XYZ file of C-alpha atoms in Angstrom:
166
model
C 64.983 -15.754 83.597
C 61.279 -15.019 83.536
C 61.944 -12.143 81.202
C 63.702 -14.399 78.675
C 60.884 -16.919 78.873
C 58.295 -14.169 78.189
C 60.395 -12.902 75.286
C 60.619 -16.376 73.752
C 56.900 -16.876 74.201
C 56.200 -13.522 72.546
C 58.555 -14.387 69.666
C 56.832 -17.733 69.257
C 53.376 -16.117 68.982
C 54.673 -13.425 66.670
C 56.246 -16.058 64.387
C 53.022 -18.090 64.455
C 50.975 -14.986 63.548
C 53.300 -14.199 60.622
C 53.110 -17.772 59.333
C 49.290 -17.770 59.526
C 49.169 -14.369 57.788
C 51.470 -15.546 54.992
C 49.363 -18.689 54.574
C 46.207 -16.568 54.319
C 47.793 -14.226 51.754
C 49.024 -17.194 49.699
C 45.618 -18.892 49.779
C 43.838 -15.649 48.784
C 46.230 -15.061 45.916
C 45.767 -18.618 44.619
C 41.961 -18.253 44.838
C 42.100 -15.001 42.887
C 44.285 -16.564 40.165
C 41.943 -19.545 39.903
C 38.857 -17.329 39.801
C 40.203 -15.143 37.014
C 41.492 -18.088 34.944
C 38.245 -18.618 32.934
C 38.261 -14.962 31.855
C 41.930 -15.117 30.897
C 41.400 -18.339 28.976
C 38.266 -17.037 27.205
C 40.107 -13.857 26.201
C 43.053 -15.802 24.800
C 40.739 -18.086 22.773
C 38.664 -15.183 21.470
C 41.766 -13.234 20.379
C 43.139 -16.310 18.657
C 39.895 -16.832 16.700
C 39.609 -13.123 15.873
C 43.174 -13.027 14.575
C 42.682 -16.071 12.435
C 39.182 -15.463 11.072
C 38.825 -11.653 11.102
C 42.470 -10.715 10.579
C 42.654 -8.834 13.873
C 46.105 -7.268 14.334
C 45.841 -5.408 17.607
C 43.492 -5.849 20.595
C 41.916 -2.919 22.412
C 39.203 -4.544 24.576
C 37.668 -7.882 25.439
C 34.072 -8.341 26.686
C 32.218 -11.408 27.934
C 28.486 -10.994 27.256
C 25.847 -13.312 28.798
C 22.232 -12.719 27.938
C 20.622 -16.063 27.170
C 23.651 -16.978 25.079
C 27.297 -16.212 25.745
C 29.485 -14.157 23.436
C 33.082 -13.120 23.522
C 33.774 -9.758 21.878
C 37.147 -8.387 20.898
C 37.725 -4.859 19.626
C 40.882 -3.652 17.911
C 42.378 -2.984 14.519
C 42.659 -5.286 11.550
C 45.586 -5.666 9.208
C 44.402 -2.589 7.299
C 44.525 -0.534 10.538
C 40.731 -0.135 10.538
C 38.917 -0.394 13.881
C 36.821 -3.552 14.027
C 34.542 -5.463 16.406
C 34.584 -9.264 16.384
C 31.736 -11.024 18.263
C 32.273 -14.728 18.751
C 29.504 -17.009 20.089
C 30.679 -19.278 22.896
C 29.414 -22.201 20.811
C 32.027 -21.309 18.186
C 29.397 -20.786 15.490
C 29.620 -18.058 12.886
C 31.251 -14.912 14.212
C 29.996 -11.404 13.611
C 32.479 -8.893 12.176
C 31.600 -5.185 12.366
C 33.344 -1.948 11.594
C 33.740 0.149 14.746
C 32.731 3.251 12.773
C 29.260 1.728 12.305
C 28.496 1.888 16.017
C 29.242 3.212 19.468
C 32.568 2.739 21.190
C 32.875 2.063 24.919
C 33.740 5.759 25.421
C 30.573 6.756 23.512
C 28.454 4.526 25.740
C 30.068 5.899 28.893
C 29.276 9.418 27.662
C 25.676 8.470 26.865
C 25.115 7.002 30.337
C 26.735 10.040 31.949
C 24.310 12.296 30.082
C 21.184 10.159 30.458
C 21.775 8.821 33.976
C 24.175 11.216 35.683
C 23.382 9.941 39.188
C 24.408 6.387 38.263
C 27.847 4.814 38.285
C 28.764 2.247 35.597
C 29.609 -1.125 37.116
C 30.001 -3.225 33.932
C 29.979 -2.830 30.147
C 29.874 -5.621 27.597
C 29.253 -5.836 23.884
C 27.357 -8.748 22.452
C 24.213 -9.961 20.681
C 20.702 -9.904 22.073
C 17.830 -11.184 19.919
C 20.025 -10.977 16.801
C 20.877 -7.305 17.490
C 24.319 -6.058 18.431
C 23.978 -4.309 21.774
C 25.930 -2.760 24.587
C 25.014 -4.188 27.984
C 25.415 -1.576 30.709
C 25.005 -2.292 34.417
C 24.921 0.731 36.712
C 24.439 1.376 40.411
C 22.476 4.354 41.786
C 23.136 6.284 44.996
C 20.883 3.839 46.944
C 23.022 0.894 45.822
C 20.356 -0.456 43.495
C 21.428 -1.961 40.190
C 20.088 -0.795 36.852
C 20.457 -2.654 33.605
C 20.370 -1.257 30.084
C 20.746 -2.774 26.657
C 21.665 -0.098 24.085
C 21.773 -0.604 20.332
C 25.355 -0.686 19.062
C 24.408 1.321 16.009
C 22.808 4.362 17.680
C 22.559 3.953 21.467
C 18.764 3.552 21.402
C 17.417 1.673 24.421
C 16.567 -1.925 23.607
C 15.793 -3.048 27.178
C 15.802 -1.465 30.609
C 15.512 -2.976 34.071
C 15.664 -0.582 37.026
C 16.226 -0.828 40.791
C 17.294 -4.435 41.163
């Protein structure tokens, strides 16, 4: 009799633990979905604008750039199958349309950082506009866990701004 009572009590606690765990997993999933919603919505809006105004046909990458002003950047191919970059101000003002061949790709920037800063790991890349210049924003982390921040000119990779050891 005692054995059955212990078994029921154990089953009760086990069931309670499973319910709490499922509740935690559900809450975490919902928080993740809500947290990523602005990015998903911004991407959808930027792609829609780029397709309408810049005749974007396919999308390769999306970047959200924040440096004083916010920009949404979409890379891909236009209806003529030419690689393009479309930079859209968050305000919805005039967009900037560039040919990808006139500047560095994400792969080019990764290669540059690997060559220039081999001890650093890239944490984030974004393409946008800083002081009227098209730039790549690169955030890296060094072996000590300190962040480094670079703005590189889209056209040639020249350093526009550097902040080290944040």
